[in-house]
PDB file of C-alpha atoms in Angstrom:
ATOM      1  CA  GLN A   1      -0.901  15.811 -16.070  1.00 90.00           C
ATOM      2  CA  VAL A   2       2.106  13.332 -15.847  1.00 95.00           C
ATOM      3  CA  GLN A   3       1.105   9.119 -14.990  1.00 96.00           C
ATOM      4  CA  LEU A   4       3.606   7.449 -13.766  1.00 97.00           C
ATOM      5  CA  VAL A   5       3.063   3.332 -13.616  1.00 98.00           C
ATOM      6  CA  GLU A   6       6.128   1.282 -11.710  1.00 98.00           C
ATOM      7  CA  SER A   7       6.640  -2.646 -12.203  1.00 98.00           C
ATOM      8  CA  GLY A   8       8.988  -5.131 -11.967  1.00 98.00           C
ATOM      9  CA  GLY A   9       8.627  -5.493  -8.289  1.00 97.00           C
ATOM     10  CA  GLY A  10       8.522  -8.857  -6.000  1.00 98.00           C
ATOM     11  CA  LEU A  11      10.104 -11.053  -3.801  1.00 98.00           C
ATOM     12  CA  VAL A  12      13.463 -11.890  -4.026  1.00 98.00           C
ATOM     13  CA  GLN A  13      16.452 -13.863  -1.832  1.00 98.00           C
ATOM     14  CA  ALA A  14      19.007 -11.737  -0.474  1.00 98.00           C
ATOM     15  CA  GLY A  15      22.007 -11.351  -3.062  1.00 98.00           C
ATOM     16  CA  GLY A  16      19.376 -11.623  -5.770  1.00 98.00           C
ATOM     17  CA  SER A  17      18.487  -8.879  -8.518  1.00 98.00           C
ATOM     18  CA  LEU A  18      15.538  -7.320  -9.390  1.00 98.00           C
ATOM     19  CA  ARG A  19      14.966  -4.743 -12.378  1.00 98.00           C
ATOM     20  CA  LEU A  20      12.117  -1.831 -11.638  1.00 98.00           C
ATOM     21  CA  SER A  21      10.703   0.046 -14.416  1.00 98.00           C
ATOM     22  CA  CYS A  22       8.468   3.174 -14.717  1.00 98.00           C
ATOM     23  CA  SER A  23       6.642   4.003 -17.746  1.00 98.00           C
ATOM     24  CA  TRP A  24       5.445   7.867 -18.003  1.00 96.00           C
ATOM     25  CA  SER A  25       2.260   9.019 -20.150  1.00 92.00           C
ATOM     26  CA  GLY A  26       0.353  12.378 -20.800  1.00 89.00           C
ATOM     27  CA  ARG A  27       2.427  15.586 -20.981  1.00 86.00           C
ATOM     28  CA  THR A  28       5.498  13.680 -21.339  1.00 80.00           C
ATOM     29  CA  GLY A  29       7.160  16.928 -22.646  1.00 84.00           C
ATOM     30  CA  SER A  30       6.548  17.719 -18.516  1.00 86.00           C
ATOM     31  CA  VAL A  31       8.822  15.172 -17.520  1.00 92.00           C
ATOM     32  CA  GLY A  32      12.540  16.137 -16.743  1.00 94.00           C
ATOM     33  CA  GLY A  33      14.662  14.893 -14.092  1.00 97.00           C
ATOM     34  CA  MET A  34      13.320  11.424 -12.463  1.00 98.00           C
ATOM     35  CA  GLY A  35      14.074   9.563  -9.186  1.00 98.00           C
ATOM     36  CA  TRP A  36      13.553   6.518  -7.065  1.00 98.00           C
ATOM     37  CA  PHE A  37      12.203   6.521  -3.512  1.00 98.00           C
ATOM     38  CA  ARG A  38      11.150   4.428  -1.332  1.00 98.00           C
ATOM     39  CA  GLN A  39       9.065   3.733   1.882  1.00 98.00           C
ATOM     40  CA  ALA A  40       9.705   0.870   4.315  1.00 97.00           C
ATOM     41  CA  PRO A  41       7.116  -0.500   6.830  1.00 92.00           C
ATOM     42  CA  GLY A  42       6.642   2.283   9.749  1.00 95.00           C
ATOM     43  CA  LYS A  43       9.352   4.652   7.961  1.00 97.00           C
ATOM     44  CA  GLU A  44       9.175   7.717   6.337  1.00 97.00           C
ATOM     45  CA  ARG A  45      10.001   8.070   2.182  1.00 97.00           C
ATOM     46  CA  GLU A  46      13.923   8.182   1.374  1.00 98.00           C
ATOM     47  CA  PHE A  47      15.506   9.046  -1.588  1.00 98.00           C
ATOM     48  CA  VAL A  48      17.293   6.333  -3.373  1.00 98.00           C
ATOM     49  CA  SER A  49      18.119   7.532  -6.971  1.00 98.00           C
ATOM     50  CA  ALA A  50      17.629  10.274  -9.462  1.00 98.00           C
ATOM     51  CA  ILE A  51      19.004  11.109 -12.800  1.00 98.00           C
ATOM     52  CA  ASN A  52      18.530  14.065 -15.170  1.00 97.00           C
ATOM     53  CA  TRP A  53      16.668  14.770 -18.392  1.00 96.00           C
ATOM     54  CA  ILE A  54      19.826  13.828 -20.536  1.00 96.00           C
ATOM     55  CA  GLY A  55      20.725  10.728 -18.612  1.00 95.00           C
ATOM     56  CA  ARG A  56      24.150  11.886 -17.694  1.00 96.00           C
ATOM     57  CA  ARG A  57      23.893  13.083 -14.076  1.00 97.00           C
ATOM     58  CA  LYS A  58      22.971  10.374 -11.799  1.00 98.00           C
ATOM     59  CA  LEU A  59      22.623  10.233  -7.884  1.00 98.00           C
ATOM     60  CA  TYR A  60      22.648   7.507  -5.102  1.00 98.00           C
ATOM     61  CA  THR A  61      21.895   7.197  -1.653  1.00 98.00           C
ATOM     62  CA  ASP A  62      25.204   5.989   0.104  1.00 98.00           C
ATOM     63  CA  THR A  63      23.337   2.592   0.939  1.00 98.00           C
ATOM     64  CA  VAL A  64      22.821   1.359  -2.898  1.00 98.00           C
ATOM     65  CA  LYS A  65      25.775   2.788  -4.471  1.00 98.00           C
ATOM     66  CA  GLY A  66      27.616  -0.160  -6.359  1.00 98.00           C
ATOM     67  CA  ARG A  67      24.474  -2.488  -6.278  1.00 98.00           C
ATOM     68  CA  PHE A  68      21.603   0.152  -7.842  1.00 98.00           C
ATOM     69  CA  ALA A  69      21.909   1.794 -11.139  1.00 98.00           C
ATOM     70  CA  ILE A  70      19.645   3.993 -12.743  1.00 98.00           C
ATOM     71  CA  SER A  71      19.043   4.784 -16.415  1.00 98.00           C
ATOM     72  CA  ARG A  72      16.145   5.660 -18.476  1.00 98.00           C
ATOM     73  CA  ASP A  73      14.930   5.729 -22.162  1.00 97.00           C
ATOM     74  CA  ASN A  74      13.106   9.082 -23.285  1.00 96.00           C
ATOM     75  CA  THR A  75      12.349   7.634 -26.525  1.00 95.00           C
ATOM     76  CA  ASN A  76      10.072   4.709 -24.732  1.00 95.00           C
ATOM     77  CA  HIS A  77       9.761   7.172 -22.068  1.00 97.00           C
ATOM     78  CA  THR A  78      10.881   4.628 -19.463  1.00 97.00           C
ATOM     79  CA  LEU A  79      12.909   4.784 -16.363  1.00 98.00           C
ATOM     80  CA  HIS A  80      14.751   2.074 -14.589  1.00 98.00           C
ATOM     81  CA  LEU A  81      16.584   0.882 -11.850  1.00 98.00           C
ATOM     82  CA  GLN A  82      18.742  -2.064 -11.848  1.00 98.00           C
ATOM     83  CA  MET A  83      19.152  -3.605  -8.216  1.00 98.00           C
ATOM     84  CA  ASN A  84      21.522  -6.485  -7.568  1.00 98.00           C
ATOM     85  CA  ASN A  85      23.086  -7.799  -4.238  1.00 98.00           C
ATOM     86  CA  LEU A  86      19.518  -7.170  -2.750  1.00 98.00           C
ATOM     87  CA  LYS A  87      19.719  -6.980   0.975  1.00 98.00           C
ATOM     88  CA  PRO A  88      16.566  -6.821   3.321  1.00 97.00           C
ATOM     89  CA  GLU A  89      16.875  -3.755   4.620  1.00 97.00           C
ATOM     90  CA  ASP A  90      16.093  -2.783   0.525  1.00 98.00           C
ATOM     91  CA  THR A  91      12.480  -4.295   1.707  1.00 98.00           C
ATOM     92  CA  ALA A  92      10.106  -1.105   0.999  1.00 98.00           C
ATOM     93  CA  VAL A  93       7.540   0.089  -1.873  1.00 98.00           C
ATOM     94  CA  TYR A  94       9.618   1.756  -4.221  1.00 98.00           C
ATOM     95  CA  PHE A  95       7.960   5.240  -5.836  1.00 98.00           C
ATOM     96  CA  CYS A  96       8.954   6.842  -9.260  1.00 98.00           C
ATOM     97  CA  GLY A  97       9.137  10.692  -8.931  1.00 98.00           C
ATOM     98  CA  ALA A  98       9.231  13.044 -11.992  1.00 97.00           C
ATOM     99  CA  SER A  99      10.297  16.399 -11.677  1.00 96.00           C
ATOM    100  CA  GLU A 100       9.336  19.544 -14.352  1.00 95.00           C
ATOM    101  CA  GLY A 101      13.043  20.380 -13.817  1.00 91.00           C
ATOM    102  CA  GLU A 102      15.494  18.808 -16.019  1.00 93.00           C
ATOM    103  CA  ALA A 103      18.028  18.313 -12.827  1.00 93.00           C
ATOM    104  CA  ALA A 104      18.425  15.443 -10.938  1.00 92.00           C
ATOM    105  CA  ASP A 105      17.370  15.760  -7.249  1.00 94.00           C
ATOM    106  CA  ARG A 106      17.591  13.925  -3.959  1.00 95.00           C
ATOM    107  CA  LEU A 107      14.698  16.137  -2.388  1.00 95.00           C
ATOM    108  CA  GLU A 108      11.110  14.732  -2.313  1.00 96.00           C
ATOM    109  CA  ARG A 109       9.479  18.258  -2.880  1.00 96.00           C
ATOM    110  CA  GLU A 110      11.191  19.157  -6.011  1.00 96.00           C
ATOM    111  CA  TYR A 111       9.042  16.189  -7.610  1.00 97.00           C
ATOM    112  CA  ASP A 112       5.885  16.972  -9.201  1.00 96.00           C
ATOM    113  CA  TYR A 113       4.613  13.667  -9.975  1.00 97.00           C
ATOM    114  CA  TRP A 114       4.370  10.260  -8.491  1.00 98.00           C
ATOM    115  CA  GLY A 115       3.543   6.707  -9.303  1.00 98.00           C
ATOM    116  CA  HIS A 116       1.735   4.383  -6.955  1.00 97.00           C
ATOM    117  CA  GLY A 117       4.641   2.448  -6.038  1.00 98.00           C
ATOM    118  CA  THR A 118       5.638  -1.291  -6.763  1.00 98.00           C
ATOM    119  CA  GLN A 119       6.457  -3.848  -3.458  1.00 98.00           C
ATOM    120  CA  VAL A 120       9.789  -5.091  -3.322  1.00 98.00           C
ATOM    121  CA  THR A 121      10.564  -7.696  -0.697  1.00 98.00           C
ATOM    122  CA  VAL A 122      13.878  -9.172   0.103  1.00 98.00           C
ATOM    123  CA  SER A 123      13.989 -12.644   2.430  1.00 97.00           C
ATOM    124  CA  SER A 124      17.255 -13.327   4.236  1.00 93.00           C
TER     125      SER A 124
END
């Protein structure tokens, strides 16, 4: 089994920045591609960004392109999401997901493990 723990969420004003982290432990050899998803109140969980095992292929949803950057440190078992120029519509609980496959993926069903989420609130 793999455990994922997110951190770094908080309250920030519009235009500000946050850096989310996701640490993984347990069967670390089972962790391949990873991603960030978010769920705003009253909405379904949606894809934000993903990265493959090596870290060279990165995917972003259109609304965060140019503002968010995903990265990973496989040595220290940590995934990051740098979020700049935050907007009120970025307010959501952000979840880290891990797949046993190596690819980066936009589809929630491709992820085998999930963290419990970290709240990001952007005030206007």
